[in-house]
Amino acid sequence: MDAFKEQEYDKRFDISLWKKLLQFCKPYKNKLVILGLFMIGLAGVDVIFPLMSKYAVDHFIIPQSTDGILIFGIIYFLLIAVQAVNIFFFIDIAGKIEMYLTYDIRKKGFQHLQELSFNYYDKTPVGWLMARMTSDSQRLGSFISWGIVDMVWGFSYMILISIAMLFLNWKLALITLTVVPVLVVLSMYFQKKILKVYRKVRKTNSKITGSFNEGIAGAKTTKTLVREEENLKEFQVDTSVMYRSSVKAAIFSSLYLPAVLTLGSIGTGLALWFGGEGVIMQAITYGTLVAFISYTVQFFEPLRELARVFAEFQSAQASAERIFSMIDEKPQIQDHSEVVKEFGDILQSKEENWPEIKGDISFDDVTFGYKDGEKVLENFNLDIKAGETIALVGETGSGKSTVVNLACRFYEPNSGKIKIDGVDYRRRSMLWLQSNLGYVLQTPHLFSGTIKENIAYGRLDATGEEITRAAKLVNAHKFIMKLKKGYDSEVGEGGARLSTGEKQLISFARAILANPKIFVLDEATSSVDTETEQLIQQAIHKVLENRTSFIIAHRLSTIRSADRILVVRNGKITEQGNHHQLLKEKGYYYRLYTNQFMEEQEAMLLNA
Ligand SMILES: Nc1ncnc2c1ncn2[C@@H]1O[C@H](COP(=O)(O)OP(=O)(O)OP(=O)(O)O)[C@@H](O)[C@H]1O
Ligand SMILES: [Mg+2]
């Protein structure tokens, strides 16, 4: 978490950002315009009601007559009906726009996440990505749709009320509207204050979400290390900052409304004072005064909504900024445009142009580091023939996984070349290489779903029979059949309902089914019992047949039978050869082997 610094988003208004958002709104342009029109209509009808009151006072109440009251009643009823229809439609349209926009933003984000390279995931916490995909997308969708609702309605309502007042009696209108400039100044002052505290609230909130994420993901570790109390303390510091800022924000918000209401009362007072005089001097009708009073009261009504929109504006902008920082991130590893032209990309692969892969791999003078300036591999050279099984051994952090990551093109060399079948792999499409690749990790990842689905993940069009055959080949069939629902058993999130060994067997079945030309096994044999290990051992043998493979294992039994064993130290190959050759060299491998061999013998004796 530490390495990842949350960017500060403090711009007041960022036009370029909203322009980008406009792209998302484009498909719903018509809907948005219609929504705006409905809101203007709603405000328009709202403004008519005080005029109706005026008419009622001047024509029915004061003269104490009922002439034409029926038509008046009908018109009144119709207005209410129109308003009801307006409300139905605007809620319907705004709700839909909110859904569509959120959906589109999430889809775009998810699609982009599929394309981003490993290095992006190295530096970006999962919690951060989750927040972008969930709450931020949601916030943007709802801000745009409901923000338009409130803004268009609020402004058109205030403007229409002003017009109606000027139309009724411009002198009285000008007198009552003198409070507006004061209102503007007051609003600006409070908005500035409120935005400032809200910004702090948001920043703290994102920190707290981070702690949540770490706290929950690391709950087991926390418990085993008895770190609960410290974690709680750290958490309390953040939450109390959050608490204080939130209270401050609430105080400012709660001061603002009464201030606005007071102004409203002053406006109403002015209307009564001058209007009352006008009525007495018979310059103004009673009804006009009544209409004026309701206008001054209503004039301030939209402010609450507008204030909310302004408060949300900043956080919506921050959401947009974060989402775009993700969407605009260029994948570090990308196919050249010429390569895409010839071999296609993820969205449209031109498989017919793909050359058959044999499986020769060579590293030519490869230098690589994960971070600038750091070199994990330096002038690394290695030639592997198709079908060869290469085992990598060496201390932790020596660069074994790095060699494999480069071969799979999860990362690319900083200098030098990696060739597959004699051609720089950057001149072929990524998809071409990766569809010919099988990768089994130490803790293989299974997806929520059934065992069958997880095996078929390697080749979606596989038949049930093929799936069973693959499972049998790697000795997974037996344990699967012991499960209640067999192949249809759910594996749980990340395969949590299976043991590590079982997960590995499933991922071997997956690899066999996909039938890759190049196969990678990263430390797959550690941490399982001897019986499972034997099953896995046999599975590995099956998987390795006719493929170029990399095996990284700490257990020597796994690597003994490899065609070639490489000892990697500080990113360099220090010894290579087969098991017997390396034993004769009496180097690192010899020591490693004799140590482990002795340990294994001891263990066997103890067991016996
Ligand atoms: N994603 C990464 N970002 C930054 N540095 C990394 C990353 N992965 C590995 N490294 C660094 O590169 C070096 C080589 O790591 P590598 O994973 O290749 O070691 P390894 O030989 O596979 O070790 P192990 O046996 O523990 O799996 C280490 O110093 C490690 O800290
Ligand atoms: Mg490793």
XYZ file of C-alpha atoms and ligand atoms in Angstrom:
640
model
C 0.000 0.000 0.000
C 2.831 2.377 0.866
C 4.430 2.365 -2.539
C 1.188 3.481 -4.074
C 0.584 7.164 -3.527
C -2.943 8.303 -4.037
C -2.835 11.299 -6.356
C -4.270 14.547 -5.091
C -7.167 15.858 -7.057
C -7.698 19.445 -6.050
C -8.568 21.156 -9.261
C -11.687 23.245 -8.909
C -12.878 22.646 -12.405
C -11.180 20.490 -14.961
C -12.639 21.051 -18.409
C -10.651 18.374 -20.198
C -12.008 15.818 -17.791
C -15.625 16.716 -18.375
C -14.984 16.703 -22.092
C -13.890 13.094 -21.760
C -16.996 12.329 -19.753
C -19.044 13.849 -22.518
C -17.871 10.949 -24.669
C -19.692 8.613 -22.314
C -22.807 10.798 -22.462
C -22.826 10.975 -26.254
C -24.937 7.851 -26.852
C -27.568 9.307 -24.528
C -27.539 12.818 -25.962
C -31.198 12.687 -26.947
C -32.254 11.273 -23.612
C -30.326 13.978 -21.781
C -31.928 16.730 -23.859
C -35.376 15.276 -23.245
C -34.607 15.063 -19.538
C -33.626 18.745 -19.546
C -36.860 19.655 -21.332
C -38.906 17.718 -18.796
C -37.206 19.592 -15.969
C -37.893 22.951 -17.610
C -41.495 21.827 -18.076
C -41.695 20.848 -14.434
C -40.384 24.251 -13.345
C -42.733 25.948 -15.794
C -45.790 24.253 -14.338
C -44.580 24.936 -10.799
C -44.455 28.629 -11.625
C -48.054 28.638 -12.859
C -49.536 27.570 -9.503
C -49.059 30.932 -7.694
C -50.652 32.604 -10.733
C -53.621 30.290 -10.230
C -53.780 31.405 -6.611
C -53.672 35.006 -7.713
C -56.555 34.381 -10.080
C -58.531 32.619 -7.365
C -58.017 35.450 -4.877
C -58.830 38.198 -7.345
C -61.796 36.500 -9.026
C -63.427 34.261 -6.444
C -62.368 35.163 -2.922
C -62.316 38.958 -2.929
C -65.479 39.436 -5.038
C -67.001 36.434 -3.228
C -68.150 34.947 -6.498
C -68.050 31.469 -8.020
C -68.360 32.462 -11.667
C -66.149 30.245 -13.807
C -64.902 28.231 -10.856
C -65.597 24.975 -12.697
C -63.272 25.807 -15.570
C -60.736 27.028 -13.044
C -61.005 23.714 -11.215
C -60.581 21.731 -14.406
C -57.498 23.717 -15.411
C -56.083 23.272 -11.919
C -56.659 19.545 -12.098
C -55.079 19.336 -15.551
C -52.001 21.158 -14.304
C -51.633 18.660 -11.503
C -52.028 15.796 -13.960
C -49.390 17.286 -16.266
C -47.063 17.623 -13.312
C -47.604 14.004 -12.295
C -46.775 12.839 -15.815
C -43.702 15.084 -15.819
C -42.477 13.605 -12.564
C -43.023 10.054 -13.748
C -41.042 10.599 -16.922
C -38.181 12.532 -15.450
C -37.578 9.908 -12.763
C -37.802 7.188 -15.376
C -35.394 8.856 -17.795
C -32.922 9.996 -15.153
C -32.896 6.535 -13.579
C -32.192 4.934 -16.935
C -29.439 7.366 -17.816
C -27.848 6.702 -14.438
C -27.872 2.947 -15.077
C -26.610 3.189 -18.649
C -23.757 5.515 -17.764
C -22.638 3.455 -14.789
C -22.783 0.337 -16.921
C -20.790 1.890 -19.751
C -18.128 3.250 -17.442
C -17.742 -0.102 -15.705
C -17.639 -1.979 -18.973
C -14.971 0.313 -20.360
C -12.982 0.054 -17.130
C -13.189 -3.709 -16.959
C -12.267 -4.094 -20.593
C -9.261 -1.888 -20.071
C -8.185 -3.781 -16.979
C -8.004 -6.914 -19.107
C -5.535 -5.205 -21.395
C -3.240 -3.704 -18.791
C 0.098 -5.378 -18.201
C 1.423 -7.014 -15.072
C 3.404 -3.963 -14.064
C 0.162 -2.001 -13.569
C -1.107 -4.610 -11.154
C 2.264 -4.611 -9.398
C 1.837 -0.976 -8.455
C -1.939 -0.665 -8.038
C -3.705 -2.040 -4.953
C -6.721 -4.191 -5.662
C -8.843 -2.161 -3.243
C -8.138 0.942 -5.252
C -9.262 -0.749 -8.462
C -12.372 -2.106 -6.785
C -13.323 1.358 -5.588
C -12.976 2.740 -9.112
C -15.078 -0.030 -10.589
C -17.836 0.184 -7.990
C -18.459 3.384 -6.051
C -16.744 5.815 -8.414
C -18.554 4.574 -11.506
C -21.818 4.630 -9.605
C -21.190 8.140 -8.306
C -20.433 9.465 -11.766
C -23.513 7.894 -13.304
C -25.806 9.264 -10.655
C -24.139 12.659 -10.520
C -24.544 13.214 -14.221
C -28.179 12.159 -14.414
C -29.523 13.527 -11.126
C -27.200 16.510 -11.243
C -28.798 17.526 -14.523
C -32.219 17.020 -12.998
C -31.492 19.315 -10.072
C -29.484 21.896 -11.964
C -31.857 22.374 -14.860
C -34.890 22.388 -12.627
C -33.299 24.691 -10.034
C -32.011 27.315 -12.415
C -35.020 27.360 -14.694
C -37.298 27.545 -11.665
C -35.474 30.568 -10.269
C -35.339 32.279 -13.629
C -38.996 31.596 -14.374
C -40.041 32.867 -10.937
C -38.079 36.077 -11.516
C -39.742 36.526 -14.892
C -43.192 35.871 -13.456
C -42.598 38.401 -10.684
C -41.298 41.054 -13.086
C -44.281 40.383 -15.300
C -46.752 40.766 -12.420
C -45.267 43.946 -11.025
C -41.758 44.923 -11.962
C -41.288 47.473 -9.177
C -42.229 45.082 -6.423
C -40.183 42.373 -8.172
C -37.049 44.516 -8.163
C -37.532 45.314 -4.486
C -37.894 41.679 -3.443
C -35.099 40.501 -5.706
C -32.593 42.794 -3.959
C -31.865 39.839 -1.684
C -30.494 37.826 -4.621
C -27.006 39.413 -4.779
C -26.665 38.843 -1.026
C -27.725 35.253 -1.606
C -25.078 34.766 -4.283
C -22.279 36.092 -2.062
C -23.444 34.035 0.891
C -23.701 30.879 -1.192
C -20.251 31.305 -2.633
C -18.762 31.788 0.820
C -20.401 28.692 2.262
C -19.734 26.506 -0.762
C -16.047 27.300 -0.572
C -15.922 26.357 3.095
C -17.961 23.218 2.650
C -15.930 22.042 -0.325
C -12.735 22.404 1.650
C -13.882 20.185 4.487
C -15.466 17.706 2.123
C -12.184 17.341 0.326
C -10.574 16.396 3.608
C -13.368 13.963 4.393
C -12.877 12.295 1.054
C -9.147 12.003 1.407
C -9.474 10.427 4.828
C -12.191 8.179 3.560
C -10.004 6.790 0.833
C -7.333 6.113 3.434
C -9.840 4.325 5.633
C -11.058 2.215 2.730
C -7.451 1.238 2.167
C -7.122 0.111 5.786
C -10.374 -1.794 5.523
C -9.065 -3.589 2.530
C -5.752 -4.467 4.130
C -7.397 -5.292 7.432
C -9.888 -7.666 5.901
C -7.554 -9.258 3.372
C -4.945 -9.714 6.062
C -7.313 -10.720 8.860
C -5.689 -14.113 9.321
C -2.173 -12.701 9.419
C -3.285 -10.042 11.874
C -4.691 -12.635 14.208
C -1.655 -14.877 14.105
C 0.635 -11.956 14.837
C -1.682 -10.502 17.508
C -1.694 -7.166 15.744
C -5.350 -6.442 16.406
C -4.741 -3.729 18.947
C -2.205 -1.763 16.884
C -4.380 -2.030 13.802
C -7.314 -0.759 15.762
C -5.297 2.186 17.060
C -4.164 3.180 13.584
C -7.690 2.847 12.391
C -8.991 5.019 15.202
C -6.621 7.851 14.305
C -7.938 7.919 10.753
C -11.543 7.606 11.749
C -11.309 10.395 14.292
C -9.892 12.737 11.631
C -12.766 11.659 9.432
C -15.203 12.247 12.268
C -13.991 15.759 12.989
C -13.999 16.789 9.336
C -17.436 15.314 8.811
C -18.840 17.156 11.806
C -17.324 20.381 10.519
C -18.883 19.780 7.116
C -22.222 19.097 8.757
C -21.990 22.331 10.789
C -21.281 24.410 7.699
C -24.100 22.758 5.817
C -26.486 23.291 8.683
C -25.519 26.966 8.963
C -26.022 27.560 5.294
C -29.656 26.540 5.105
C -30.904 28.737 7.974
C -28.972 31.642 6.446
C -30.722 31.051 3.153
C -34.081 30.714 4.871
C -33.512 33.988 6.703
C -32.812 35.687 3.409
C -35.983 34.153 2.066
C -37.933 35.577 4.988
C -36.394 38.988 4.391
C -37.499 38.736 0.773
C -40.989 37.771 1.849
C -40.982 40.570 4.394
C -40.034 43.081 1.720
C -42.814 41.786 -0.496
C -45.328 42.087 2.331
C -44.171 45.524 3.381
C -44.103 47.173 -0.011
C -46.767 44.975 -1.510
C -49.112 45.540 1.443
C -48.724 49.252 0.978
C -49.460 48.805 -2.694
C -52.619 46.855 -1.902
C -53.795 49.539 0.476
C -53.135 52.193 -2.134
C -54.877 49.888 -4.611
C -51.859 49.861 -6.923
C -51.582 46.081 -6.518
C -54.315 43.487 -6.293
C -54.582 41.194 -3.311
C -53.967 38.203 -5.539
C -50.725 39.674 -6.848
C -49.482 40.038 -3.292
C -50.398 36.425 -2.540
C -48.569 35.266 -5.662
C -45.555 37.369 -4.734
C -45.345 35.884 -1.301
C -45.416 32.332 -2.590
C -42.827 33.218 -5.224
C -40.400 34.639 -2.694
C -40.787 31.569 -0.525
C -40.377 29.187 -3.468
C -37.522 31.109 -4.968
C -35.200 29.711 -2.299
C -36.415 26.154 -2.541
C -34.055 24.984 -5.327
C -31.054 26.272 -3.407
C -30.906 23.237 -1.202
C -30.760 21.028 -4.304
C -28.234 23.243 -6.037
C -26.019 23.336 -2.950
C -26.025 19.552 -2.921
C -25.098 19.396 -6.600
C -22.175 21.755 -6.002
C -21.009 19.756 -3.034
C -21.155 16.565 -5.072
C -19.519 18.185 -8.038
C -16.055 18.039 -6.543
C -16.312 14.439 -5.498
C -17.763 13.467 -8.863
C -14.858 15.205 -10.527
C -12.440 13.340 -8.299
C -14.173 10.073 -9.204
C -13.938 10.912 -12.867
C -10.291 11.765 -12.513
C -9.494 8.452 -10.854
C -11.491 6.437 -13.345
C -9.800 8.137 -16.258
C -6.387 7.704 -14.723
C -7.158 3.997 -14.926
C -8.794 4.002 -18.359
C -6.088 6.204 -19.880
C -3.243 4.081 -18.521
C -1.431 2.631 -21.497
C -0.592 -1.053 -21.216
C 3.171 -1.176 -20.844
C 3.356 -4.143 -23.142
C 1.525 -3.668 -26.372
C 1.714 -5.086 -29.823
C 3.124 -2.841 -32.496
C 0.511 -1.489 -34.892
C 2.020 -3.489 -37.764
C 1.820 -6.621 -35.653
C -1.816 -5.917 -34.849
C -2.482 -5.352 -38.525
C -1.060 -8.729 -39.424
C -2.074 -10.891 -36.472
C -4.999 -9.038 -34.926
C -5.625 -8.137 -31.297
C -7.756 -9.303 -28.385
C -10.945 -7.987 -29.904
C -10.323 -9.397 -33.342
C -7.636 -12.016 -33.620
C -6.574 -12.977 -37.091
C -5.738 -16.527 -36.194
C -5.538 -17.579 -39.832
C -2.303 -15.532 -40.102
C -0.720 -17.005 -36.996
C 2.336 -19.113 -37.675
C 2.439 -22.571 -36.137
C 4.424 -22.405 -32.908
C 7.236 -24.921 -32.445
C 8.543 -23.899 -29.070
C 12.188 -22.888 -29.504
C 12.949 -20.083 -27.079
C 16.099 -18.030 -26.866
C 17.208 -15.165 -24.663
C 19.724 -12.951 -26.492
C 21.671 -10.681 -24.169
C 18.593 -9.826 -22.152
C 18.789 -7.163 -19.481
C 15.747 -6.506 -17.357
C 14.597 -4.850 -14.135
C 11.128 -4.297 -12.699
C 11.974 -0.744 -11.724
C 14.095 1.830 -13.508
C 17.761 1.502 -12.710
C 17.416 -1.905 -11.088
C 18.731 -4.928 -12.930
C 17.363 -8.336 -12.064
C 18.806 -9.972 -15.182
C 21.898 -8.672 -16.929
C 23.130 -9.874 -20.315
C 21.220 -13.076 -19.852
C 21.617 -15.718 -22.566
C 19.772 -18.970 -22.910
C 18.812 -21.257 -25.787
C 16.004 -23.736 -25.379
C 14.985 -26.217 -28.028
C 11.375 -27.113 -28.667
C 10.215 -29.888 -26.358
C 12.997 -29.389 -23.857
C 12.260 -29.380 -20.142
C 14.224 -26.731 -18.304
C 14.370 -26.677 -14.529
C 15.346 -23.512 -12.709
C 16.780 -23.697 -9.224
C 18.326 -21.077 -7.013
C 17.842 -19.068 -3.868
C 14.765 -17.027 -3.314
C 14.888 -13.726 -5.164
C 17.562 -14.965 -7.571
C 15.415 -14.271 -10.635
C 13.824 -17.618 -11.548
C 10.283 -16.310 -11.866
C 11.646 -13.305 -13.691
C 13.134 -15.498 -16.427
C 9.777 -17.146 -16.868
C 7.837 -13.885 -16.743
C 9.981 -12.600 -19.577
C 9.602 -15.763 -21.623
C 5.830 -15.475 -21.288
C 5.997 -11.796 -22.227
C 4.331 -10.677 -19.048
C 7.197 -8.226 -19.027
C 9.520 -7.311 -21.893
C 13.324 -7.030 -21.796
C 14.749 -3.550 -21.306
C 17.444 -4.461 -23.788
C 18.268 -7.575 -25.768
C 15.798 -9.893 -27.454
C 13.734 -12.908 -26.711
C 13.068 -15.052 -29.745
C 10.448 -17.695 -30.192
C 11.139 -20.040 -33.090
C 13.921 -17.685 -34.125
C 11.794 -14.533 -34.336
C 11.738 -11.666 -31.827
C 8.498 -12.195 -29.979
C 7.658 -8.536 -30.250
C 7.144 -9.151 -33.952
C 4.350 -11.589 -33.177
C 1.143 -10.849 -31.360
C 0.918 -11.256 -27.614
C -2.213 -13.279 -28.040
C -0.436 -15.732 -30.309
C 2.177 -16.463 -27.668
C -0.157 -16.469 -24.728
C -2.685 -18.772 -26.347
C 0.106 -21.272 -26.700
C 1.080 -20.923 -23.073
C 0.151 -22.924 -19.998
C 1.040 -21.572 -16.591
C 0.579 -23.319 -13.275
C 1.366 -21.283 -10.201
C 2.280 -22.316 -6.703
C -1.147 -21.212 -5.536
C -3.115 -21.711 -8.705
C -6.028 -19.401 -9.126
C -9.421 -20.979 -9.537
C -12.443 -18.898 -10.347
C -15.758 -19.099 -8.525
C -17.778 -21.717 -10.322
C -17.738 -25.453 -10.728
C -14.751 -27.727 -11.201
C -15.883 -28.401 -14.722
C -15.960 -24.717 -15.562
C -12.543 -24.242 -14.060
C -10.985 -26.986 -16.126
C -12.732 -25.771 -19.251
C -11.277 -22.334 -18.630
C -8.289 -23.587 -20.594
C -10.449 -24.204 -23.647
C -14.000 -22.992 -23.504
C -15.321 -25.269 -26.249
C -14.124 -28.491 -24.602
C -16.689 -31.287 -24.281
C -17.512 -32.971 -20.996
C -15.677 -36.058 -22.187
C -12.509 -34.118 -22.936
C -12.684 -32.523 -19.500
C -12.958 -35.891 -17.806
C -10.114 -37.273 -19.893
C -7.873 -34.359 -18.919
C -8.764 -34.820 -15.265
C -8.031 -38.537 -15.439
C -4.699 -37.920 -17.112
C -3.493 -35.779 -14.204
C -5.022 -38.023 -11.497
C -7.622 -35.445 -10.529
C -10.583 -37.604 -11.501
C -10.522 -39.676 -8.334
C -10.793 -36.880 -5.831
C -13.328 -35.056 -7.988
C -15.593 -38.104 -8.010
C -15.374 -38.253 -4.232
C -16.991 -34.818 -4.010
C -20.743 -34.806 -3.614
C -21.521 -33.217 -6.916
C -18.477 -34.459 -8.794
C -17.516 -32.188 -11.652
C -20.375 -29.850 -10.815
C -19.064 -29.054 -7.335
C -18.562 -25.386 -6.613
C -14.957 -24.536 -5.783
C -15.729 -21.355 -3.830
C -14.145 -17.970 -4.312
C -10.573 -18.465 -5.530
C -11.010 -22.203 -5.037
C -11.203 -21.770 -1.264
C -13.129 -25.018 -0.788
C -10.309 -27.149 -2.196
C -6.899 -27.948 -0.777
C -3.774 -26.537 -2.389
C -2.891 -29.897 -3.909
C -6.364 -30.311 -5.343
C -6.236 -26.860 -6.812
C -2.957 -27.754 -8.458
C -4.361 -30.921 -9.962
C -7.266 -28.947 -11.378
C -4.943 -26.411 -12.866
C -2.913 -29.213 -14.437
C -6.068 -30.569 -16.001
C -6.758 -27.079 -17.244
C -3.289 -26.876 -18.766
C -3.569 -30.295 -20.425
C -6.896 -29.372 -21.928
C -5.576 -26.114 -23.347
C -2.746 -28.120 -24.883
C -0.133 -25.363 -24.836
C 3.181 -25.588 -26.676
C 4.996 -23.879 -23.832
C 4.357 -24.867 -20.273
C 5.419 -23.162 -17.059
C 5.292 -24.568 -13.582
C 6.260 -22.181 -10.812
C 7.030 -24.044 -7.572
C 3.971 -26.175 -7.916
C 5.161 -29.050 -5.796
C 5.837 -27.381 -2.485
C 3.407 -27.573 0.412
C 1.507 -30.762 -0.392
C 1.585 -34.172 1.281
C 3.646 -37.030 -0.162
C 0.683 -38.827 -1.621
C -0.597 -35.766 -3.450
C 2.925 -34.956 -4.464
C 3.182 -38.281 -6.163
C -0.067 -37.659 -7.993
C 1.217 -34.268 -9.032
C 4.540 -35.751 -10.068
C 2.795 -38.098 -12.456
C 0.591 -35.273 -13.665
C 3.618 -33.149 -14.410
C 5.127 -35.919 -16.497
C 1.981 -36.100 -18.559
C 1.849 -32.353 -19.009
C 5.481 -32.040 -20.020
C 5.276 -34.438 -22.926
C 6.007 -32.737 -26.248
C 6.208 -29.260 -24.821
C 8.868 -26.738 -24.096
C 8.651 -26.336 -20.346
C 10.045 -24.328 -17.506
C 9.881 -25.841 -14.072
C 10.717 -23.853 -11.016
C 10.703 -26.070 -7.963
C 12.320 -26.330 -4.593
C 11.692 -30.087 -4.475
C 14.441 -31.878 -6.241
C 12.365 -34.902 -7.060
C 10.460 -32.703 -9.465
C 13.473 -31.436 -11.310
C 15.708 -34.486 -11.328
C 14.263 -35.685 -14.585
C 14.503 -32.351 -16.411
C 16.527 -32.277 -19.632
C 18.519 -29.369 -18.352
C 18.854 -27.798 -14.938
C 19.874 -24.163 -14.597
C 21.188 -22.789 -11.348
C 20.298 -19.105 -11.200
C 22.169 -16.728 -8.899
C 21.708 -12.962 -8.884
C 20.106 -13.095 -12.296
C 22.891 -15.135 -13.866
C 23.150 -18.796 -14.802
C 25.992 -20.160 -12.727
C 25.641 -23.862 -13.464
C 23.809 -25.835 -16.099
C 23.494 -29.402 -17.219
C 21.438 -32.445 -16.371
C 21.159 -33.939 -12.904
C 24.199 -36.198 -13.206
C 26.428 -33.565 -14.795
C 25.607 -31.065 -12.095
C 26.188 -33.538 -9.297
C 29.653 -34.176 -10.693
C 30.394 -30.443 -10.707
C 30.031 -30.449 -6.921
C 28.709 -26.837 -6.963
C 25.538 -25.223 -5.699
C 23.292 -27.910 -7.091
C 25.325 -30.656 -5.504
C 25.083 -29.001 -2.080
C 21.389 -28.313 -2.523
C 20.724 -31.869 -3.567
C 22.749 -33.598 -0.896
C 21.198 -31.397 1.823
C 17.711 -32.079 0.687
C 18.356 -35.695 -0.018
C 19.554 -36.152 3.519
C 16.533 -34.315 4.897
C 14.223 -36.504 2.867
C 15.968 -39.651 4.024
C 15.706 -38.499 7.621
C 12.037 -37.807 7.211
C 11.493 -41.231 5.708
C 13.331 -42.911 8.550
C 11.284 -40.972 11.078
C 8.059 -41.886 9.332
C 9.040 -45.524 9.223
N 6.694 -7.474 -9.561
C 7.883 -7.100 -9.094
N 8.164 -5.794 -8.935
C 9.371 -5.407 -8.486
N 10.374 -6.229 -8.188
C 10.159 -7.543 -8.313
C 8.894 -8.052 -8.780
N 8.966 -9.394 -8.820
C 10.223 -9.710 -8.400
N 10.921 -8.613 -8.104
C 12.318 -8.588 -7.646
O 13.130 -9.225 -8.616
C 14.082 -10.082 -8.027
C 13.923 -11.486 -8.590
O 12.655 -11.986 -8.220
P 12.066 -13.363 -8.715
O 10.624 -13.342 -8.434
O 12.474 -13.589 -10.118
O 12.800 -14.373 -7.758
P 12.633 -15.952 -7.662
O 13.969 -16.530 -8.004
O 11.469 -16.406 -8.439
O 12.387 -16.118 -6.095
P 11.454 -17.206 -5.350
O 12.212 -18.482 -5.308
O 11.298 -16.627 -3.987
O 10.169 -17.298 -6.082
C 13.846 -10.008 -6.536
O 14.829 -9.163 -5.995
C 12.486 -9.389 -6.378
O 12.473 -8.547 -5.252
Mg 9.531 -17.102 -7.913
